[in-house]
Every structure is written in C-alpha cells, then in structure tokens.
PDB file of C-alpha atoms and ligand atoms in Angstrom:
ATOM      1  CA  MET A   1      -0.034   0.014   0.139  1.00 87.00           C
ATOM      2  CA  THR A   2       1.277   3.451  -0.946  1.00 93.00           C
ATOM      3  CA  LYS A   3       1.851   6.119   1.635  1.00 94.00           C
ATOM      4  CA  ALA A   4      -0.941   8.177   0.307  1.00 95.00           C
ATOM      5  CA  LYS A   5      -3.383   5.074   0.416  1.00 96.00           C
ATOM      6  CA  LYS A   6      -2.172   4.635   4.145  1.00 97.00           C
ATOM      7  CA  GLU A   7      -2.992   8.188   4.853  1.00 97.00           C
ATOM      8  CA  GLU A   8      -6.323   7.990   3.165  1.00 97.00           C
ATOM      9  CA  ALA A   9      -7.131   4.901   5.154  1.00 97.00           C
ATOM     10  CA  LEU A  10      -6.257   6.733   8.337  1.00 97.00           C
ATOM     11  CA  ALA A  11      -8.266   9.665   7.484  1.00 97.00           C
ATOM     12  CA  LEU A  12     -11.236   7.343   6.816  1.00 97.00           C
ATOM     13  CA  LEU A  13     -10.757   5.758  10.274  1.00 97.00           C
ATOM     14  CA  GLU A  14     -10.829   9.232  11.950  1.00 97.00           C
ATOM     15  CA  GLU A  15     -14.005  10.037  10.116  1.00 97.00           C
ATOM     16  CA  MET A  16     -15.572   6.594  11.129  1.00 97.00           C
ATOM     17  CA  TYR A  17     -14.881   6.885  14.759  1.00 96.00           C
ATOM     18  CA  PRO A  18     -14.389  10.611  15.687  1.00 95.00           C
ATOM     19  CA  GLU A  19     -15.622   9.618  19.113  1.00 94.00           C
ATOM     20  CA  ALA A  20     -13.096   6.708  19.787  1.00 93.00           C
ATOM     21  CA  LYS A  21     -11.665   6.750  23.237  1.00 91.00           C
ATOM     22  CA  ALA A  22     -10.714   4.387  26.177  1.00 91.00           C
ATOM     23  CA  GLU A  23     -13.471   2.239  27.262  1.00 93.00           C
ATOM     24  CA  LEU A  24     -12.102   1.537  30.583  1.00 96.00           C
ATOM     25  CA  VAL A  25     -13.420   3.596  33.247  1.00 97.00           C
ATOM     26  CA  PHE A  26     -10.804   5.466  35.569  1.00 97.00           C
ATOM     27  CA  SER A  27     -10.210   8.887  36.997  1.00 97.00           C
ATOM     28  CA  ASN A  28      -6.508   8.902  37.661  1.00 98.00           C
ATOM     29  CA  PRO A  29      -3.331   7.194  36.466  1.00 98.00           C
ATOM     30  CA  TYR A  30      -3.272   4.480  39.439  1.00 98.00           C
ATOM     31  CA  GLU A  31      -7.070   3.505  38.329  1.00 98.00           C
ATOM     32  CA  MET A  32      -5.887   3.388  34.614  1.00 98.00           C
ATOM     33  CA  MET A  33      -2.768   1.255  35.473  1.00 98.00           C
ATOM     34  CA  VAL A  34      -4.846  -1.243  37.569  1.00 98.00           C
ATOM     35  CA  ALA A  35      -7.761  -1.305  35.019  1.00 98.00           C
ATOM     36  CA  THR A  36      -5.201  -1.758  32.017  1.00 97.00           C
ATOM     37  CA  ILE A  37      -3.718  -4.886  33.780  1.00 97.00           C
ATOM     38  CA  LEU A  38      -7.118  -6.329  34.520  1.00 97.00           C
ATOM     39  CA  SER A  39      -7.958  -5.967  30.812  1.00 95.00           C
ATOM     40  CA  ALA A  40      -5.296  -8.321  29.378  1.00 91.00           C
ATOM     41  CA  GLN A  41      -7.455 -11.022  27.712  1.00 88.00           C
ATOM     42  CA  CYS A  42     -10.487  -9.743  29.265  1.00 93.00           C
ATOM     43  CA  THR A  43     -13.361  -7.424  28.123  1.00 93.00           C
ATOM     44  CA  ASP A  44     -13.427  -3.674  29.130  1.00 94.00           C
ATOM     45  CA  ARG A  45     -16.864  -4.253  29.936  1.00 96.00           C
ATOM     46  CA  GLN A  46     -15.935  -7.040  32.351  1.00 97.00           C
ATOM     47  CA  VAL A  47     -13.062  -4.857  34.020  1.00 98.00           C
ATOM     48  CA  ASN A  48     -15.517  -1.905  34.488  1.00 98.00           C
ATOM     49  CA  LYS A  49     -17.936  -4.257  36.450  1.00 98.00           C
ATOM     50  CA  VAL A  50     -15.226  -4.962  38.978  1.00 98.00           C
ATOM     51  CA  THR A  51     -13.205  -1.944  39.359  1.00 98.00           C
ATOM     52  CA  PRO A  52     -15.584   0.287  41.120  1.00 98.00           C
ATOM     53  CA  ALA A  53     -15.553  -2.110  44.238  1.00 98.00           C
ATOM     54  CA  VAL A  54     -11.902  -2.348  44.044  1.00 98.00           C
ATOM     55  CA  PHE A  55     -11.035   1.329  43.804  1.00 98.00           C
ATOM     56  CA  ALA A  56     -13.635   1.915  46.856  1.00 98.00           C
ATOM     57  CA  ARG A  57     -11.680  -0.482  48.842  1.00 98.00           C
ATOM     58  CA  TYR A  58      -8.236   0.312  47.691  1.00 98.00           C
ATOM     59  CA  PRO A  59      -8.346   4.152  46.460  1.00 98.00           C
ATOM     60  CA  ASP A  60      -4.806   4.725  45.654  1.00 98.00           C
ATOM     61  CA  ALA A  61      -1.458   2.762  45.236  1.00 98.00           C
ATOM     62  CA  CYS A  62      -0.590   2.969  48.804  1.00 98.00           C
ATOM     63  CA  ALA A  63      -3.735   1.435  49.848  1.00 98.00           C
ATOM     64  CA  MET A  64      -3.351  -1.414  47.340  1.00 98.00           C
ATOM     65  CA  ALA A  65       0.153  -1.737  48.438  1.00 98.00           C
ATOM     66  CA  GLU A  66      -1.128  -3.008  51.787  1.00 98.00           C
ATOM     67  CA  ALA A  67      -3.666  -5.403  50.178  1.00 98.00           C
ATOM     68  CA  ARG A  68      -3.450  -9.069  50.678  1.00 98.00           C
ATOM     69  CA  GLU A  69      -3.691 -11.227  47.510  1.00 97.00           C
ATOM     70  CA  GLU A  70      -6.429 -13.524  49.245  1.00 96.00           C
ATOM     71  CA  ASP A  71      -8.632 -10.453  49.523  1.00 97.00           C
ATOM     72  CA  LEU A  72      -7.963  -8.851  45.921  1.00 97.00           C
ATOM     73  CA  TYR A  73      -8.060 -12.113  43.805  1.00 97.00           C
ATOM     74  CA  PRO A  74     -11.680 -12.895  44.738  1.00 97.00           C
ATOM     75  CA  MET A  75     -12.545  -9.212  43.826  1.00 97.00           C
ATOM     76  CA  VAL A  76     -10.909  -9.454  40.259  1.00 97.00           C
ATOM     77  CA  LYS A  77     -11.285 -13.294  39.626  1.00 96.00           C
ATOM     78  CA  SER A  78     -13.825 -12.714  36.682  1.00 96.00           C
ATOM     79  CA  CYS A  79     -11.143 -10.847  34.758  1.00 96.00           C
ATOM     80  CA  GLY A  80      -8.974 -14.272  34.909  1.00 89.00           C
ATOM     81  CA  PHE A  81      -5.287 -15.187  35.968  1.00 86.00           C
ATOM     82  CA  LYS A  82      -4.375 -15.155  39.586  1.00 87.00           C
ATOM     83  CA  THR A  83      -1.318 -13.406  38.679  1.00 95.00           C
ATOM     84  CA  LYS A  84      -3.076 -10.251  37.845  1.00 97.00           C
ATOM     85  CA  ALA A  85      -3.954  -9.725  41.530  1.00 97.00           C
ATOM     86  CA  ALA A  86      -0.413 -10.422  42.665  1.00 97.00           C
ATOM     87  CA  ASN A  87       1.123  -8.172  39.979  1.00 98.00           C
ATOM     88  CA  ILE A  88      -1.269  -5.198  40.899  1.00 98.00           C
ATOM     89  CA  ILE A  89      -0.316  -5.544  44.590  1.00 98.00           C
ATOM     90  CA  ALA A  90       3.571  -5.844  43.769  1.00 98.00           C
ATOM     91  CA  ALA A  91       3.512  -2.948  41.346  1.00 98.00           C
ATOM     92  CA  CYS A  92       1.661  -0.764  43.955  1.00 98.00           C
ATOM     93  CA  ARG A  93       4.315  -1.641  46.510  1.00 98.00           C
ATOM     94  CA  MET A  94       7.111  -0.534  44.016  1.00 98.00           C
ATOM     95  CA  ILE A  95       5.098   2.575  43.359  1.00 98.00           C
ATOM     96  CA  ARG A  96       4.828   3.237  47.161  1.00 98.00           C
ATOM     97  CA  ASP A  97       8.420   2.516  47.959  1.00 98.00           C
ATOM     98  CA  GLU A  98      10.325   4.010  44.971  1.00 98.00           C
ATOM     99  CA  TYR A  99       7.857   6.641  43.449  1.00 98.00           C
ATOM    100  CA  SER A 100       6.435   8.474  46.456  1.00 98.00           C
ATOM    101  CA  GLY A 101       3.095   6.511  45.837  1.00 98.00           C
ATOM    102  CA  GLN A 102       2.767   8.245  42.306  1.00 98.00           C
ATOM    103  CA  VAL A 103       2.570   6.124  39.128  1.00 98.00           C
ATOM    104  CA  PRO A 104       5.401   7.171  37.143  1.00 98.00           C
ATOM    105  CA  ASP A 105       4.995   8.652  33.661  1.00 98.00           C
ATOM    106  CA  THR A 106       7.908   7.517  31.657  1.00 98.00           C
ATOM    107  CA  MET A 107       7.933   4.352  29.478  1.00 98.00           C
ATOM    108  CA  GLU A 108      11.101   3.277  31.453  1.00 98.00           C
ATOM    109  CA  ASP A 109       9.775   3.559  34.915  1.00 98.00           C
ATOM    110  CA  LEU A 110       6.309   2.150  33.801  1.00 98.00           C
ATOM    111  CA  THR A 111       7.887  -1.129  32.369  1.00 98.00           C
ATOM    112  CA  ARG A 112       9.960  -1.556  35.747  1.00 98.00           C
ATOM    113  CA  LEU A 113       6.522  -2.356  37.429  1.00 98.00           C
ATOM    114  CA  PRO A 114       5.456  -6.003  37.766  1.00 97.00           C
ATOM    115  CA  GLY A 115       2.645  -6.829  35.245  1.00 95.00           C
ATOM    116  CA  VAL A 116       3.138  -3.750  33.096  1.00 97.00           C
ATOM    117  CA  GLY A 117       4.415  -4.327  29.624  1.00 95.00           C
ATOM    118  CA  ARG A 118       5.126  -1.939  26.872  1.00 95.00           C
ATOM    119  CA  LYS A 119       1.382  -2.237  25.721  1.00 95.00           C
ATOM    120  CA  THR A 120       0.109  -1.196  29.338  1.00 96.00           C
ATOM    121  CA  ALA A 121       2.743   1.382  29.445  1.00 97.00           C
ATOM    122  CA  ASN A 122       1.585   3.013  26.400  1.00 97.00           C
ATOM    123  CA  VAL A 123      -2.005   3.049  27.272  1.00 96.00           C
ATOM    124  CA  VAL A 124      -1.439   4.478  30.654  1.00 97.00           C
ATOM    125  CA  LEU A 125       1.083   7.363  29.118  1.00 97.00           C
ATOM    126  CA  TYR A 126      -1.711   8.411  26.661  1.00 96.00           C
ATOM    127  CA  ASN A 127      -4.661   8.010  28.708  1.00 96.00           C
ATOM    128  CA  ALA A 128      -3.597   8.892  32.033  1.00 97.00           C
ATOM    129  CA  PHE A 129      -0.990  11.455  31.332  1.00 97.00           C
ATOM    130  CA  GLY A 130      -1.752  12.736  27.717  1.00 96.00           C
ATOM    131  CA  ILE A 131       1.640  11.873  26.660  1.00 97.00           C
ATOM    132  CA  PRO A 132       1.722  10.711  22.895  1.00 96.00           C
ATOM    133  CA  ALA A 133       1.935   6.743  22.832  1.00 97.00           C
ATOM    134  CA  PHE A 134       0.938   4.233  20.421  1.00 97.00           C
ATOM    135  CA  ALA A 135      -0.160   1.099  22.054  1.00 96.00           C
ATOM    136  CA  VAL A 136      -0.329  -2.289  20.116  1.00 96.00           C
ATOM    137  CA  ASP A 137      -2.840  -4.738  21.324  1.00 93.00           C
ATOM    138  CA  THR A 138      -4.379  -7.766  19.853  1.00 94.00           C
ATOM    139  CA  HIS A 139      -6.879  -5.545  17.631  1.00 95.00           C
ATOM    140  CA  VAL A 140      -4.252  -2.911  16.624  1.00 97.00           C
ATOM    141  CA  PHE A 141      -1.893  -5.664  15.566  1.00 98.00           C
ATOM    142  CA  ARG A 142      -4.367  -7.439  13.391  1.00 97.00           C
ATOM    143  CA  VAL A 143      -6.173  -4.554  11.962  1.00 98.00           C
ATOM    144  CA  SER A 144      -3.143  -2.460  11.049  1.00 98.00           C
ATOM    145  CA  ASN A 145      -1.706  -5.434   9.317  1.00 98.00           C
ATOM    146  CA  ARG A 146      -4.867  -6.516   7.665  1.00 98.00           C
ATOM    147  CA  ILE A 147      -5.573  -3.091   6.212  1.00 98.00           C
ATOM    148  CA  GLY A 148      -1.832  -2.869   4.999  1.00 97.00           C
ATOM    149  CA  LEU A 149      -0.994  -0.007   7.134  1.00 98.00           C
ATOM    150  CA  CYS A 150       2.027  -1.912   8.259  1.00 97.00           C
ATOM    151  CA  ARG A 151       3.618  -5.404   7.549  1.00 97.00           C
ATOM    152  CA  ALA A 152       4.752  -6.608  10.663  1.00 97.00           C
ATOM    153  CA  ASP A 153       5.175 -10.010  12.309  1.00 96.00           C
ATOM    154  CA  THR A 154       5.238  -8.671  16.005  1.00 97.00           C
ATOM    155  CA  VAL A 155       3.660  -5.916  18.149  1.00 96.00           C
ATOM    156  CA  GLU A 156       7.240  -4.354  18.488  1.00 96.00           C
ATOM    157  CA  GLU A 157       7.571  -3.946  14.766  1.00 97.00           C
ATOM    158  CA  THR A 158       3.842  -2.797  14.520  1.00 98.00           C
ATOM    159  CA  GLU A 159       4.535  -0.036  16.967  1.00 97.00           C
ATOM    160  CA  ARG A 160       7.763   1.141  15.080  1.00 97.00           C
ATOM    161  CA  GLN A 161       6.171   1.246  11.649  1.00 97.00           C
ATOM    162  CA  MET A 162       3.021   2.585  12.804  1.00 98.00           C
ATOM    163  CA  THR A 163       4.554   5.506  14.879  1.00 97.00           C
ATOM    164  CA  ARG A 164       6.609   6.476  11.742  1.00 97.00           C
ATOM    165  CA  LEU A 165       3.500   6.594   9.635  1.00 97.00           C
ATOM    166  CA  ILE A 166       1.158   8.343  11.959  1.00 97.00           C
ATOM    167  CA  PRO A 167       1.904  12.147  13.130  1.00 96.00           C
ATOM    168  CA  LYS A 168       2.761  12.110  16.764  1.00 96.00           C
ATOM    169  CA  GLU A 169      -0.302  14.147  17.981  1.00 95.00           C
ATOM    170  CA  LYS A 170      -2.578  11.649  16.546  1.00 96.00           C
ATOM    171  CA  TRP A 171      -0.788   8.269  17.939  1.00 97.00           C
ATOM    172  CA  GLY A 172      -3.259   7.928  20.972  1.00 95.00           C
ATOM    173  CA  ASN A 173      -6.286   8.494  18.689  1.00 96.00           C
ATOM    174  CA  ALA A 174      -5.215   6.360  16.046  1.00 97.00           C
ATOM    175  CA  HIS A 175      -4.955   3.467  18.513  1.00 96.00           C
ATOM    176  CA  HIS A 176      -8.267   3.872  19.577  1.00 95.00           C
ATOM    177  CA  TRP A 177      -9.838   4.179  15.850  1.00 97.00           C
ATOM    178  CA  LEU A 178      -8.078   0.734  15.167  1.00 97.00           C
ATOM    179  CA  ILE A 179      -9.279  -0.674  18.480  1.00 95.00           C
ATOM    180  CA  TRP A 180     -12.904   0.224  17.769  1.00 95.00           C
ATOM    181  CA  HIS A 181     -12.801  -0.835  14.240  1.00 98.00           C
ATOM    182  CA  GLY A 182     -11.386  -4.253  15.557  1.00 97.00           C
ATOM    183  CA  ARG A 183     -14.021  -4.750  18.004  1.00 94.00           C
ATOM    184  CA  ARG A 184     -17.180  -3.383  15.711  1.00 95.00           C
ATOM    185  CA  VAL A 185     -16.259  -4.618  12.150  1.00 97.00           C
ATOM    186  CA  CYS A 186     -12.852  -6.193  11.661  1.00 98.00           C
ATOM    187  CA  LYS A 187     -13.268  -8.793  14.239  1.00 97.00           C
ATOM    188  CA  ALA A 188     -10.700 -11.660  14.571  1.00 95.00           C
ATOM    189  CA  GLN A 189     -12.695 -14.545  13.377  1.00 95.00           C
ATOM    190  CA  ARG A 190     -15.383 -12.924  10.922  1.00 94.00           C
ATOM    191  CA  PRO A 191     -14.489  -9.384   9.736  1.00 96.00           C
ATOM    192  CA  ASP A 192     -17.578  -7.788   8.278  1.00 96.00           C
ATOM    193  CA  CYS A 193     -15.875  -6.653   5.056  1.00 97.00           C
ATOM    194  CA  GLU A 194     -19.102  -5.908   3.087  1.00 95.00           C
ATOM    195  CA  ALA A 195     -20.196  -3.473   5.702  1.00 95.00           C
ATOM    196  CA  CYS A 196     -16.485  -2.044   6.059  1.00 97.00           C
ATOM    197  CA  GLY A 197     -15.822   1.519   4.955  1.00 95.00           C
ATOM    198  CA  LEU A 198     -12.324   0.531   4.272  1.00 97.00           C
ATOM    199  CA  ARG A 199     -12.875  -2.209   1.749  1.00 95.00           C
ATOM    200  CA  GLY A 200     -11.857  -0.134  -1.057  1.00 95.00           C
ATOM    201  CA  LEU A 201      -8.315   0.413   0.502  1.00 96.00           C
ATOM    202  CA  CYS A 202      -7.800  -2.813   2.332  1.00 97.00           C
ATOM    203  CA  ASP A 203      -4.965  -5.238   1.538  1.00 96.00           C
ATOM    204  CA  GLU A 204      -6.825  -8.156   3.010  1.00 96.00           C
ATOM    205  CA  TYR A 205     -10.170  -7.529   1.136  1.00 96.00           C
ATOM    206  CA  ARG A 206      -8.151  -7.193  -2.190  1.00 94.00           C
ATOM    207  CA  LYS A 207      -6.376 -10.701  -1.478  1.00 92.00           C
ATOM    208  CA  LYS A 208      -9.650 -12.372  -0.497  1.00 87.00           C
ATOM    209  CA  ARG A 209     -11.227 -11.206  -3.770  1.00 82.00           C
TER     210      ARG A 209
HETATM  211  S1  SF4 B   1     -12.062  -4.837   4.513  1.00 75.02           S
HETATM  212 FE1  SF4 B   1     -12.496  -6.669   6.091  1.00 75.02          FE
HETATM  213  S2  SF4 B   1     -10.480  -7.119   6.512  1.00 75.02           S
HETATM  214 FE2  SF4 B   1     -10.320  -5.013   5.538  1.00 75.02          FE
HETATM  215  S3  SF4 B   1     -10.516  -3.469   7.440  1.00 75.02           S
HETATM  216 FE3  SF4 B   1     -12.419  -4.001   6.503  1.00 75.02          FE
HETATM  217  S4  SF4 B   1     -13.322  -5.614   7.847  1.00 75.02           S
HETATM  218 FE4  SF4 B   1     -10.997  -5.955   8.174  1.00 75.02          FE
END
C-alpha cells in the first residue's frame, strides 16, 4: 500500500470513529494502570464491572500496596489469571516504595512495574498522562496488518512502523480508531468486510477477492 493510500485509510478511520476513546472507566493514573492490567485477555466491560468495588476498597497505590492477594483476587477473579492480582499489589508496592506513591510517567519507569509491559505502559502514558503513545494490542496488531498500514510479524515492529506513519499528535487517537474498528467491524474470526468503509483500500479485502 502506498503512503498516500495509508494516509487515506487513516483519514477514513478518523471519520468513522471521531468519538473513539478508552472504554475502561478510570479517574486517575493509578486506576488506569490497575484497569489496564486487568484488561489483558478480558473485555473492558468485565473490567468496568469489578473496578468500582476495587477502587472503593483500595483508593490509591499506597492502599493497594497493603492489600492481601487473598482479599484482592476474589474481587478480580472474573477478569482471569491469579497473577493479575499479585502483579497489581507488587506494582503498587514498588510505586509506594520507589515513586512516592505516584504512578510514574515514563516508559522506562512504568515497564519496571510487575505486570506492566510496553502495551500497558503506552495505554497509561496516553490515557492517564496525555503523553503521545501508540499502544499495540491484539486489535491494533490485527487491523493494522490486515488493512496494510504496516507489514509486521510482531507488536514491537507494528509499533515502530505505525509511529513512523502516523503524526505523533494522533498516535493515541489512532490507537483507539483501530481498536474500535477491530471490535465492531474487523473482528478476529469474522471480519464484516461488506459493511466496512475501508474495503476499497484494504489489502486483506483485495487478497480475498
Ligand atoms: S475490509 Fe475486511 S479485512 Fe479489511 S479492514 Fe475492513 S473488515 Fe477488516
């Protein structure tokens, strides 16, 4: 796909999803970090069901640092993996002990925290701190490569190619356009190509035909 076509596809996505934003409910960086850790391989809707009670009981990183895994895990069990509860507590202990109780705002520091990988760090940087960042989750990886915006075998390479293509000030929004498109139209198992506004530009659609 030429650069001009890629830019056209991105402009179309912007037009299709002007209201795209994070679907996780949060009100500060601590809540965003906890919700994003819980959202791995779980729906945002399910995370949003459990987090109000979690944030009421553990309102900040210092409170969470005192939590016991056997108390937290039953509250977040429906989001899967026992390790999520352990990681949240361990991350908050590090935040309390090494960052004065405040979630750090750099990639380097965030990725030191247990359970926080590059994708989670990018989500927190953009959504909680407004710092330009392009997070590649399963939807962004799949949709970007299907359309032909990038040609990458890994999430790291997808991030590299996409951040070269997209102007920095649009990284965060572009991440949300691609997620929304992946959840609503370009689904993993059955992409609804006939209803897709991008089919005139999409590499995958052209290949299928
Ligand atoms: S045409 Fe099909 S494969 Fe291409 S972006 Fe749309 S839904 Fe996905």
